[in-house]
């Protein structure tokens, strides 16, 4: 799970990592008040969205008076900000972070991640901050130091000293606290980029990004509350509520699949058949009838979807559950688009029987490739028919 | 021969009284697997389809003697503890079906179990099967046929896909291992490939990977340097957008790491036969088997 920069900075502050003086505002009046409270004549106004690349996209601006802060906040709040990470639709700015302007002498990088290959948490430090760490790794690998953290012991003092020495700043405690935070809050990524040394000798986290392990949110209720649906595709938000795994895409074939691997492979197969998926959807193994029915409702109500392709290879998930859910969803909501179904695995005969007896107009496929081909064909036909209908309407007006 | 398990493997099911635990314990038993007991704390003395239930691994072992493998269906918040319990009881193979275990919890459980000499398969996996002998996990039995292909996969349902296709092509399987879809897994591709290389019954290997991490790249290095048997691979996620987690906790492209094209190129350069479409896995395996005079 992602959180906003202002939320990440509050967490860092709680862990004893200094951040610039500032606060968050959801309207320009509040932004101005924050600036007046901070005082001085140098402020930074930062749009709060779940994406990087804000600086270049005009989402971070410098102001010299509380009135200017007001103007900038007014121009940002309620608008969508498009950066190279948001996609062309951009992300809605609901809040801005107003901070005291900081004069940085030098920028550094600190990050904590899980090294999947070494199966350890590791901390990465570089005296080359303010740019993407991948870029530094490519151009100047000697400017990066990586230390692995013992899973049971946590970070040793000597490693923190070593990293601080490599950076050349008194950052031992920041390093130790960041690692402690990573373990205690079940993070999957913490990045301070840049960490700066100010002209008056302070060390501050100027920007911060924290991601959390979704699987551990059950024991971090206070973090789970930081979830911000305004930063997500509305279809993803609905799927999250139901508790299924879903990623909205921009094609026109709605997929309902069990298993993440098969769901990805189904998307790949649709592409090879000349079509484009409208989504990734893995109903998972343990989904209830109710969850599968709700999953169907997401596809049915998605206007992009011109054909639904159900691809099930039952293991824990049983084919009869999927079939029953589809029949129930079809009774509750009108399904206008064609449905292609491929069933295999646990309770497949029972599933096929339920579909056959339902009276629904379902196109059955014997395997995934046939299913994908049929789905692509049906989607094209459906779009063509819709076009023809629109065409006819126009004629009658003439 | 096969790898990891066989007809004499004595199995207990941790979390046997749950919905999935009881459903699959019965299927495994009917399949011929020696499911000798189940564990659910507080429910000792009951039975599930004739399988005795115990309160702890310790109790089960004192009653049943040495146990060869444990299969865990326990919910995610409690599954790491079940792994540690099984490892403390000296159970050498621990198959974890549970999805959604926090990564740091699993890192700890794995390190602990490894120290105790136990091997973990999974988590978030469909288990392991030696067709006709032993089924530990949730795989649908009717799709399997004993034969020459060893299958190792990060995805459950794609394993079934490969199994079904190789069965229809008449090749059959020696052993199928689902290693799981989490960022960190108990047993990696390389370890299973090493076992398949040594197993005389396995003539050909199918590897099913997906975007995220670099387990496929590690496998490619191993195949290039250490393997003589032919390998067919399919990598899922060609169309997956970067930065999005595709269902599996481990299936995510982060920055430039974990991309589909890098995995496929690396495998290709190691001499691996790549199935472009998931529907072609079986057909390609058959062609490769013919080319190498394996059938």
XYZ file of C-alpha atoms in Angstrom:
693
model
C 0.000 0.000 0.000
C 1.132 3.517 -0.840
C 0.739 6.561 1.369
C 1.219 10.297 0.813
C 4.434 12.179 1.475
C 2.922 14.125 4.400
C 1.845 10.860 6.019
C 5.274 9.308 5.459
C 6.921 12.355 7.040
C 4.693 12.125 10.113
C 5.747 8.498 10.518
C 9.423 9.399 10.071
C 9.082 12.139 12.681
C 7.586 9.616 15.114
C 10.657 7.491 14.547
C 12.999 10.346 15.388
C 13.937 11.198 11.810
C 13.884 14.993 11.355
C 11.723 16.479 8.596
C 11.210 20.117 7.559
C 8.733 22.166 9.577
C 5.340 22.123 7.901
C 1.788 20.821 7.720
C -0.818 19.652 5.259
C -3.730 21.697 3.923
C -6.813 20.783 1.951
C -7.692 24.392 1.089
C -5.702 27.552 0.276
C -6.807 29.357 3.469
C -5.349 26.607 5.605
C -2.198 26.607 3.459
C -1.748 30.320 4.082
C -2.265 29.864 7.828
C 0.395 27.168 7.923
C 2.826 29.487 6.130
C 2.089 32.318 8.579
C 2.711 29.973 11.481
C 6.015 28.816 10.004
C 7.078 32.404 9.386
C 9.941 33.717 7.290
C 9.893 34.317 3.540
C 10.689 30.963 2.021
C 8.136 28.166 1.595
C 7.629 25.054 -0.481
C 4.166 23.925 -1.597
C 3.977 20.252 -2.586
C 1.016 18.547 -4.264
C 0.135 15.319 -2.461
C -0.383 12.473 -4.916
C 0.673 8.818 -4.996
C 3.253 9.244 -7.757
C 6.732 10.536 -8.329
C 7.964 13.048 -10.871
C 6.023 15.900 -9.247
C 8.816 18.474 -9.482
C 9.100 18.398 -13.270
C 5.297 18.359 -13.635
C 4.780 21.564 -11.627
C 3.600 19.799 -8.477
C 6.303 21.323 -6.273
C 6.580 25.120 -6.114
C 8.500 27.665 -4.128
C 6.760 30.650 -2.519
C 8.123 33.748 -0.798
C 5.080 34.855 1.164
C 1.952 33.359 2.749
C -0.100 35.044 0.015
C 1.935 33.346 -2.646
C 1.460 30.044 -0.796
C -2.297 30.751 -0.955
C -2.164 31.331 -4.725
C -0.113 28.208 -5.417
C -2.280 26.024 -3.165
C -5.359 27.389 -4.952
C -3.897 26.478 -8.322
C -3.073 22.928 -7.213
C -5.932 21.702 -5.001
C -8.819 20.033 -6.816
C -6.824 19.681 -10.052
C -5.331 16.608 -11.595
C -1.568 16.448 -11.783
C -0.005 14.506 -14.644
C 3.541 13.242 -14.134
C 5.516 10.593 -15.998
C 4.369 8.103 -13.357
C 0.625 8.878 -13.250
C -0.400 7.962 -16.781
C -2.201 10.475 -19.022
C -5.277 10.664 -16.770
C -3.214 12.099 -13.879
C -3.984 11.988 -10.186
C -6.267 14.233 -8.172
C -4.566 16.669 -5.779
C -6.720 16.864 -2.667
C -4.091 18.230 -0.343
C -0.863 20.202 -0.408
C 2.034 20.026 2.009
C 3.328 23.454 3.023
C 6.874 23.448 4.372
C 9.530 25.889 5.417
C 12.017 26.418 2.597
C 15.290 24.596 3.193
C 18.702 25.607 1.908
C 20.434 22.323 1.150
C 24.215 22.069 1.097
C 24.226 18.521 -0.200
C 21.690 15.807 -1.071
C 21.955 12.143 -0.073
C 19.972 8.946 -0.591
C 18.795 6.383 1.987
C 16.525 3.468 1.153
C 15.427 0.249 2.824
C 14.028 -2.610 0.723
C 13.767 -6.390 0.734
C 16.340 -8.121 -1.434
C 14.251 -11.000 -2.780
C 17.232 -12.924 -3.994
C 19.243 -12.728 -0.749
C 16.020 -12.956 1.318
C 17.115 -10.164 3.599
C 16.158 -6.595 4.328
C 18.857 -4.284 3.053
C 19.713 -0.636 3.421
C 21.080 1.311 0.500
C 22.962 4.577 0.971
C 24.447 7.019 -1.498
C 26.033 10.475 -1.275
C 24.405 11.088 -4.668
C 20.828 11.995 -3.651
C 17.982 13.748 -5.393
C 18.137 11.533 -8.479
C 16.752 8.059 -9.065
C 18.910 5.469 -7.329
C 18.706 3.147 -10.371
C 20.433 5.873 -12.348
C 23.246 6.142 -9.798
C 23.565 2.350 -9.754
C 24.043 2.371 -13.504
C 26.436 5.308 -13.827
C 28.340 5.336 -10.533
C 27.959 2.017 -8.702
C 30.874 2.922 -6.419
C 28.715 5.708 -4.982
C 26.300 3.151 -3.527
C 26.755 1.159 -0.339
C 24.437 -1.743 0.503
C 24.299 -3.427 3.900
C 22.186 -6.508 4.667
C 20.271 -6.599 7.926
C 20.017 -9.721 10.058
C 16.353 -10.703 10.216
C 16.493 -11.560 13.915
C 19.039 -9.022 15.223
C 18.064 -5.950 13.252
C 20.775 -3.437 12.323
C 24.046 -3.514 14.236
C 25.532 -0.243 15.471
C 28.737 -0.765 13.535
C 26.836 -1.072 10.252
C 24.976 2.167 10.965
C 28.340 3.850 11.690
C 29.809 2.454 8.496
C 26.935 3.768 6.381
C 27.052 7.190 8.051
C 30.778 7.373 7.452
C 30.273 6.461 3.804
C 27.775 9.325 3.496
C 30.046 11.636 5.480
C 27.272 12.956 7.744
C 26.195 12.116 11.320
C 23.286 9.922 10.217
C 23.758 6.809 12.422
C 20.514 7.304 14.271
C 18.564 8.051 11.121
C 19.856 4.825 9.594
C 19.010 2.795 12.701
C 15.568 4.325 13.114
C 14.695 3.819 9.464
C 15.527 0.117 9.662
C 13.641 -0.250 12.958
C 10.624 1.422 11.347
C 10.831 -0.912 8.333
C 10.587 -4.000 10.546
C 8.094 -2.642 13.081
C 5.629 -1.348 10.516
C 6.071 -4.172 7.966
C 7.188 -1.897 5.161
C 8.045 -3.127 1.705
C 9.957 0.049 0.779
C 11.169 3.167 2.625
C 12.998 5.798 0.704
C 14.362 9.149 1.839
C 15.395 10.908 -1.321
C 16.841 13.359 -0.800
C 18.133 13.346 2.718
C 19.793 16.757 2.982
C 22.407 18.519 4.989
C 21.253 22.113 5.362
C 23.490 25.151 5.340
C 23.006 25.485 9.088
C 24.192 21.890 9.566
C 20.900 20.066 10.110
C 20.084 16.668 8.552
C 16.519 16.525 7.206
C 14.377 14.108 5.199
C 13.274 16.415 2.388
C 11.149 13.849 0.554
C 9.997 10.414 1.647
C 8.226 7.429 0.194
C 6.939 4.495 2.226
C 5.156 1.395 0.914
C 3.637 -1.213 3.207
C 3.228 -4.969 2.917
C -0.501 -5.395 2.226
C -0.406 -8.807 3.875
C 0.613 -7.282 7.208
C -1.998 -4.495 7.337
C -4.218 -6.676 9.536
C -1.922 -5.836 12.463
C -1.368 -2.164 11.586
C -4.860 -0.691 11.722
C -3.519 2.886 12.008
C -1.650 2.440 8.729
C -4.503 0.671 6.945
C -6.539 3.851 7.630
C -4.129 5.894 5.520
C -5.432 4.195 2.352
C -6.572 6.922 -0.058
C -9.079 5.684 -2.666
C -8.911 9.010 -4.555
C -5.473 7.947 -5.816
C -6.692 4.671 -7.310
C -8.742 3.558 -10.322
C -12.380 3.465 -9.051
C -12.672 -0.112 -10.338
C -9.669 -1.101 -8.213
C -11.251 0.548 -5.168
C -14.461 -1.432 -5.629
C -12.500 -4.676 -6.031
C -10.502 -3.940 -2.898
C -13.732 -3.537 -0.913
C -14.870 -6.952 -2.084
C -11.482 -8.414 -1.288
C -10.408 -9.645 -4.696
C -7.243 -8.998 -6.614
C -7.901 -6.605 -9.502
C -5.970 -4.193 -11.697
C -7.868 -1.978 -14.133
C -6.463 -1.797 -17.674
C -7.604 -0.023 -20.831
C -8.729 -2.828 -23.180
C -12.269 -4.112 -23.778
C -12.250 -7.761 -22.688
C -13.233 -8.206 -19.056
C -11.427 -11.181 -17.522
C -12.429 -13.253 -14.536
C -9.795 -15.842 -13.709
C -8.677 -17.871 -10.713
C -5.012 -17.695 -9.859
C -2.656 -14.785 -10.469
C -0.453 -16.659 -12.935
C -3.384 -17.835 -15.012
C -4.914 -14.344 -14.859
C -1.701 -12.852 -16.261
C -1.434 -15.617 -18.856
C -5.040 -14.962 -19.885
C -4.152 -11.325 -20.546
C -1.135 -12.465 -22.558
C -3.281 -14.903 -24.561
C -5.825 -12.175 -25.330
C -2.998 -9.998 -26.625
C -1.703 -12.837 -28.820
C -5.250 -13.269 -30.193
C -5.242 -9.608 -31.227
C -7.307 -8.150 -28.390
C -6.737 -6.132 -25.229
C -7.796 -6.980 -21.666
C -9.899 -4.509 -19.666
C -8.501 -5.801 -16.433
C -6.512 -8.307 -14.443
C -8.828 -10.167 -12.064
C -7.836 -13.062 -9.861
C -10.744 -14.264 -7.743
C -8.250 -16.348 -5.796
C -8.665 -19.738 -4.271
C -10.617 -19.000 -1.135
C -13.204 -16.580 -2.550
C -16.791 -17.042 -1.416
C -19.759 -17.235 -3.738
C -20.615 -13.663 -2.714
C -17.131 -12.408 -3.654
C -17.210 -14.064 -7.074
C -20.677 -12.633 -7.705
C -19.416 -9.156 -6.785
C -16.410 -9.677 -9.053
C -18.808 -10.328 -11.934
C -20.687 -7.157 -11.052
C -17.483 -5.110 -11.498
C -17.066 -6.489 -15.013
C -20.745 -6.088 -15.884
C -20.809 -2.443 -14.768
C -17.522 -1.555 -16.513
C -18.455 0.375 -19.650
C -15.169 -0.531 -21.314
C -16.036 -4.225 -21.236
C -17.452 -5.526 -24.549
C -17.055 -9.221 -23.743
C -16.516 -11.153 -20.530
C -14.029 -13.998 -20.579
C -14.210 -16.411 -17.651
C -11.160 -18.666 -17.454
C -11.129 -21.079 -14.519
C -8.841 -23.955 -13.715
C -10.175 -25.044 -10.343
C -7.890 -26.048 -7.517
C -9.092 -24.640 -4.212
C -11.635 -22.637 -6.207
C -14.349 -24.967 -7.399
C -15.909 -24.608 -10.840
C -19.471 -24.920 -9.503
C -18.940 -21.861 -7.266
C -17.923 -19.741 -10.265
C -20.828 -21.073 -12.348
C -23.355 -20.388 -9.588
C -21.958 -16.897 -9.031
C -22.240 -16.098 -12.728
C -25.847 -17.308 -12.861
C -26.744 -15.263 -9.772
C -24.991 -12.129 -11.080
C -26.844 -12.503 -14.390
C -30.152 -12.631 -12.523
C -29.367 -9.474 -10.557
C -27.925 -7.376 -13.356
C -28.634 -7.257 -17.038
C -25.650 -8.596 -18.964
C -25.598 -7.092 -22.452
C -22.171 -8.265 -23.544
C -21.273 -11.788 -24.712
C -19.823 -14.187 -22.143
C -17.168 -16.735 -23.042
C -16.518 -19.411 -20.429
C -13.777 -21.966 -20.106
C -13.977 -24.278 -17.089
C -11.539 -26.959 -16.000
C -10.413 -28.479 -12.700
C -12.147 -29.193 -9.381
C -15.895 -29.899 -9.823
C -15.785 -29.047 -13.536
C -18.721 -31.308 -14.483
C -20.931 -29.760 -11.844
C -19.950 -26.267 -13.011
C -20.734 -27.051 -16.645
C -24.081 -28.533 -15.646
C -25.060 -25.400 -13.712
C -24.236 -23.192 -16.709
C -26.040 -25.490 -19.164
C -29.197 -25.506 -17.047
C -29.149 -21.753 -16.383
C -30.592 -20.789 -19.762
C -27.928 -18.073 -20.060
C -26.479 -17.415 -23.488
C -22.936 -18.554 -22.805
C -20.268 -19.396 -25.348
C -18.161 -22.257 -24.068
C -14.518 -22.822 -24.929
C -12.518 -26.003 -24.532
C -9.226 -24.358 -23.704
C -7.694 -20.993 -22.952
C -6.555 -20.213 -26.484
C -9.958 -20.981 -27.986
C -11.541 -18.907 -25.219
C -9.285 -15.930 -25.882
C -9.913 -16.106 -29.642
C -13.672 -16.310 -29.152
C -13.590 -13.428 -26.663
C -11.650 -11.206 -29.086
C -14.053 -12.075 -31.945
C -17.156 -11.501 -29.853
C -15.854 -8.176 -28.560
C -15.241 -6.993 -32.130
C -18.706 -8.130 -33.245
C -20.307 -6.444 -30.253
C -18.553 -3.142 -30.930
C -19.483 -3.350 -34.617
C -23.138 -3.983 -33.771
C -23.145 -1.079 -31.344
C -21.694 1.143 -34.078
C -24.340 -0.032 -36.575
C -27.099 0.730 -34.112
C -25.730 4.216 -33.506
C -25.504 4.669 -37.271
C -29.145 3.710 -37.777
C -30.298 6.126 -35.103
C -28.565 8.970 -36.901
C -30.290 8.071 -40.154
C -33.725 8.269 -38.593
C -32.944 11.791 -37.419
C -32.048 12.776 -40.974
C 11.651 -42.351 -8.796
C 10.414 -38.859 -8.405
C 11.554 -35.963 -6.255
C 10.813 -34.836 -2.675
C 7.902 -37.220 -1.890
C 6.577 -40.660 -2.818
C 4.130 -43.407 -1.933
C 5.623 -43.966 1.539
C 5.656 -40.297 2.581
C 3.737 -39.907 5.853
C 1.863 -36.612 5.822
C 0.067 -34.551 8.455
C -2.256 -31.648 7.670
C -1.957 -28.548 9.881
C -5.304 -26.779 9.944
C -7.192 -29.956 9.004
C -10.516 -28.938 10.540
C -10.807 -25.796 8.394
C -12.870 -25.710 5.190
C -9.967 -26.136 2.752
C -7.893 -28.322 5.062
C -10.619 -30.933 5.460
C -11.705 -30.807 1.795
C -8.197 -31.419 0.478
C -7.123 -33.847 3.230
C -9.867 -36.180 2.042
C -8.938 -35.832 -1.652
C -5.273 -36.516 -0.851
C -6.180 -39.558 1.216
C -8.470 -40.895 -1.527
C -5.628 -40.327 -3.982
C -3.540 -42.781 -2.012
C -1.422 -40.340 -0.017
C -0.517 -41.523 3.480
C -2.367 -38.785 5.333
C -1.813 -40.097 8.845
C -3.053 -37.211 10.936
C -4.143 -33.625 11.241
C -3.427 -30.776 13.655
C -5.845 -28.215 15.027
C -5.112 -26.831 18.499
C -8.046 -27.573 20.826
C -9.609 -30.159 18.526
C -7.434 -33.160 19.424
C -9.407 -36.406 19.618
C -11.766 -35.554 16.741
C -11.362 -37.024 13.283
C -11.798 -35.754 9.735
C -12.968 -38.506 7.386
C -11.250 -41.058 9.568
C -8.015 -39.023 9.847
C -7.177 -38.505 13.553
C -6.834 -34.896 14.748
C -4.199 -33.871 17.306
C -3.644 -30.658 19.283
C -0.010 -30.274 18.265
C 2.710 -31.741 16.074
C 4.368 -33.098 19.205
C 1.234 -35.050 20.149
C 0.848 -36.357 16.610
C 4.427 -37.581 16.480
C 4.260 -39.292 19.871
C 1.215 -41.189 18.604
C 2.151 -41.768 14.932
C 5.939 -41.885 14.975
C 8.116 -40.026 12.490
C 6.318 -37.699 10.072
C 7.867 -36.985 6.649
C 5.872 -33.979 5.548
C 3.473 -31.372 6.878
C 0.937 -29.499 4.789
C -0.199 -26.133 6.169
C -3.695 -24.699 5.561
C -3.583 -22.441 8.640
C -4.722 -18.789 8.101
C -1.937 -16.294 7.308
C -1.598 -14.590 10.718
C -0.934 -17.978 12.372
C 0.811 -19.881 9.561
C 4.376 -18.766 10.472
C 3.883 -20.279 13.920
C 2.735 -23.539 12.324
C 5.908 -23.586 10.206
C 8.052 -23.092 13.309
C 6.134 -25.806 15.152
C 6.614 -28.291 12.311
C 10.314 -27.440 12.094
C 10.753 -27.836 15.858
C 9.113 -31.256 15.561
C 11.759 -32.314 13.080
C 9.425 -32.606 10.088
C 11.798 -32.381 7.108
C 9.341 -31.091 4.478
C 6.805 -28.334 5.152
C 4.388 -27.458 2.341
C 2.634 -24.115 2.935
C -0.566 -23.562 0.952
C -1.580 -20.408 2.879
C -1.672 -17.123 0.961
C -1.065 -13.709 2.510
C 1.706 -14.317 5.053
C 3.537 -11.035 5.826
C 6.927 -11.102 4.080
C 8.984 -10.366 7.194
C 7.178 -13.131 9.123
C 7.982 -15.619 6.400
C 11.621 -14.501 6.208
C 11.925 -15.291 9.911
C 10.081 -18.609 9.654
C 12.198 -19.703 6.708
C 15.478 -18.820 8.356
C 14.391 -20.651 11.497
C 13.160 -23.758 9.667
C 16.299 -23.900 7.531
C 18.417 -23.831 10.676
C 16.387 -26.782 11.980
C 17.036 -28.690 8.785
C 13.517 -28.437 7.314
C 12.707 -27.532 3.740
C 9.693 -25.325 3.023
C 7.693 -25.430 -0.228
C 5.543 -22.312 -0.748
C 3.896 -20.344 0.741
C 1.017 -19.275 -1.495
C 1.420 -22.430 -3.582
C -0.660 -25.404 -4.784
C 1.698 -27.967 -3.223
C 3.473 -30.944 -4.682
C 2.337 -34.102 -6.406
C 3.913 -37.317 -7.642
C 1.171 -38.676 -9.910
C -0.289 -41.940 -8.664
C 1.674 -41.825 -5.406
C 1.432 -38.755 -3.278
C -0.539 -35.509 -3.335
C 0.262 -32.791 -0.802
C -1.759 -29.638 -1.378
C -4.678 -28.648 -3.530
C -4.012 -29.795 -7.090
C -6.989 -31.352 -8.925
C -6.005 -35.058 -9.258
C -7.743 -36.040 -12.510
C -5.490 -33.898 -14.734
C -2.307 -35.813 -13.861
C -0.721 -38.805 -15.565
C 2.579 -40.354 -14.544
C 5.309 -39.653 -17.072
C 8.560 -37.949 -17.977
C 8.031 -34.213 -17.392
C 9.082 -32.459 -14.192
C 7.082 -29.264 -13.649
C 8.122 -26.383 -11.406
C 6.013 -23.248 -11.191
C 5.369 -19.988 -9.333
C 1.687 -20.185 -10.218
C -0.902 -22.752 -9.146
C -3.410 -22.553 -11.951
C -0.715 -22.279 -14.627
C 0.764 -25.497 -13.220
C -2.590 -27.170 -13.837
C -2.576 -25.749 -17.342
C 0.867 -27.258 -18.065
C -0.096 -30.540 -16.420
C -3.322 -30.869 -18.381
C -1.563 -30.109 -21.664
C 1.280 -32.584 -21.036
C -1.270 -35.218 -20.036
C -3.219 -34.644 -23.257
C 0.017 -34.830 -25.260
C 0.712 -38.198 -23.631
C 3.921 -37.075 -21.926
C 2.765 -37.202 -18.318
C 4.579 -35.885 -15.257
C 7.228 -37.276 -12.879
C 6.701 -34.673 -10.136
C 5.044 -31.251 -10.061
C 6.185 -28.637 -7.577
C 4.373 -25.355 -7.026
C 6.978 -23.108 -5.407
C 4.539 -20.262 -4.735
C 3.850 -16.682 -5.775
C 5.309 -14.736 -2.848
C 8.360 -12.458 -3.023
C 10.297 -14.915 -0.854
C 9.648 -18.648 -1.129
C 10.904 -21.650 0.798
C 12.345 -23.497 -2.173
C 13.492 -21.710 -5.311
C 13.475 -22.708 -8.976
C 17.191 -23.544 -8.869
C 16.817 -26.059 -6.022
C 13.994 -27.910 -7.780
C 15.855 -27.860 -11.111
C 18.836 -29.438 -9.370
C 16.608 -32.259 -8.058
C 15.023 -32.803 -11.479
C 18.455 -32.934 -13.102
C 19.384 -35.786 -10.748
C 16.069 -37.651 -11.012
C 16.301 -40.424 -13.643
C 12.541 -40.480 -14.246
C 12.462 -36.791 -15.213
C 13.567 -36.407 -18.832
C 12.382 -32.892 -19.530
C 11.464 -29.935 -17.353
C 8.761 -27.305 -17.676
C 9.435 -24.102 -15.758
C 6.610 -21.629 -15.287
C 7.655 -18.209 -14.123
C 6.189 -14.747 -14.027
C 7.203 -11.111 -13.772
C 8.813 -9.826 -10.566
C 12.037 -10.664 -8.773
C 14.878 -12.482 -10.465
C 14.266 -16.179 -9.735
C 13.939 -16.898 -13.477
C 17.270 -15.199 -14.173
C 18.913 -17.299 -11.454
C 17.310 -20.382 -12.997
C 18.693 -19.405 -16.420
C 22.235 -19.236 -15.015
C 21.819 -22.631 -13.410
C 20.389 -24.193 -16.582
C 23.212 -22.782 -18.666
C 25.986 -23.976 -16.366
C 24.672 -27.090 -14.657
C 21.900 -28.787 -16.597
C 21.923 -31.393 -19.333
C 18.152 -31.992 -19.585
C 16.051 -29.810 -21.875
C 13.910 -27.089 -20.275
C 10.713 -25.558 -21.651
C 9.522 -22.325 -20.052
C 6.541 -20.041 -20.050
C 6.751 -16.639 -18.354
C 3.451 -14.963 -17.487
C 2.951 -11.216 -17.437
C 4.023 -10.063 -20.886
C 1.185 -7.542 -20.840
C 1.433 -6.579 -17.160
C 1.938 -2.859 -16.470
C 5.001 -1.844 -14.403
C 4.575 -0.920 -10.752
C 1.315 -2.867 -10.287
C 1.114 -5.971 -8.165
C -0.498 -8.649 -10.330
C -2.337 -10.728 -7.742
C 0.692 -12.548 -6.395
C 2.571 -10.558 -3.770
C 5.728 -11.328 -5.746
C 4.457 -10.425 -9.207
C 5.482 -6.801 -9.554
C 7.887 -4.975 -11.822
C 9.830 -2.485 -9.679
C 11.759 0.076 -11.682
C 13.699 -2.006 -14.135
C 13.730 -5.191 -12.030
C 11.546 -8.180 -12.777
C 10.596 -7.389 -16.378
C 9.175 -10.055 -18.697
C 11.508 -9.386 -21.628
C 14.664 -9.655 -19.476
C 13.593 -13.022 -18.097
C 12.686 -14.425 -21.503
C 15.926 -13.214 -23.105
C 18.051 -14.644 -20.320
C 16.272 -18.009 -20.480
C 16.557 -18.087 -24.260
C 20.276 -17.414 -24.076
C 20.560 -20.349 -21.657
C 19.089 -22.616 -24.330
C 15.607 -22.807 -22.818
C 12.679 -23.356 -25.195
C 10.188 -20.534 -24.639
C 6.444 -21.094 -25.104
C 5.066 -17.804 -26.437
C 1.511 -18.704 -25.524
C 0.318 -20.460 -22.358
C -1.686 -22.810 -24.593
C 1.456 -23.996 -26.363
C 3.339 -25.354 -23.354
C 2.306 -28.983 -23.878
C 2.772 -28.930 -27.635
C 6.221 -27.390 -27.349
C 7.193 -29.905 -24.645
C 6.226 -32.721 -26.992
C 8.262 -31.266 -29.860
C 11.261 -30.887 -27.571
C 10.836 -34.444 -26.276
C 10.837 -35.718 -29.864
C 13.793 -33.588 -30.850
C 15.832 -34.966 -27.948
C 14.640 -38.553 -28.570
C 12.998 -38.752 -25.167
C 9.841 -40.470 -26.426
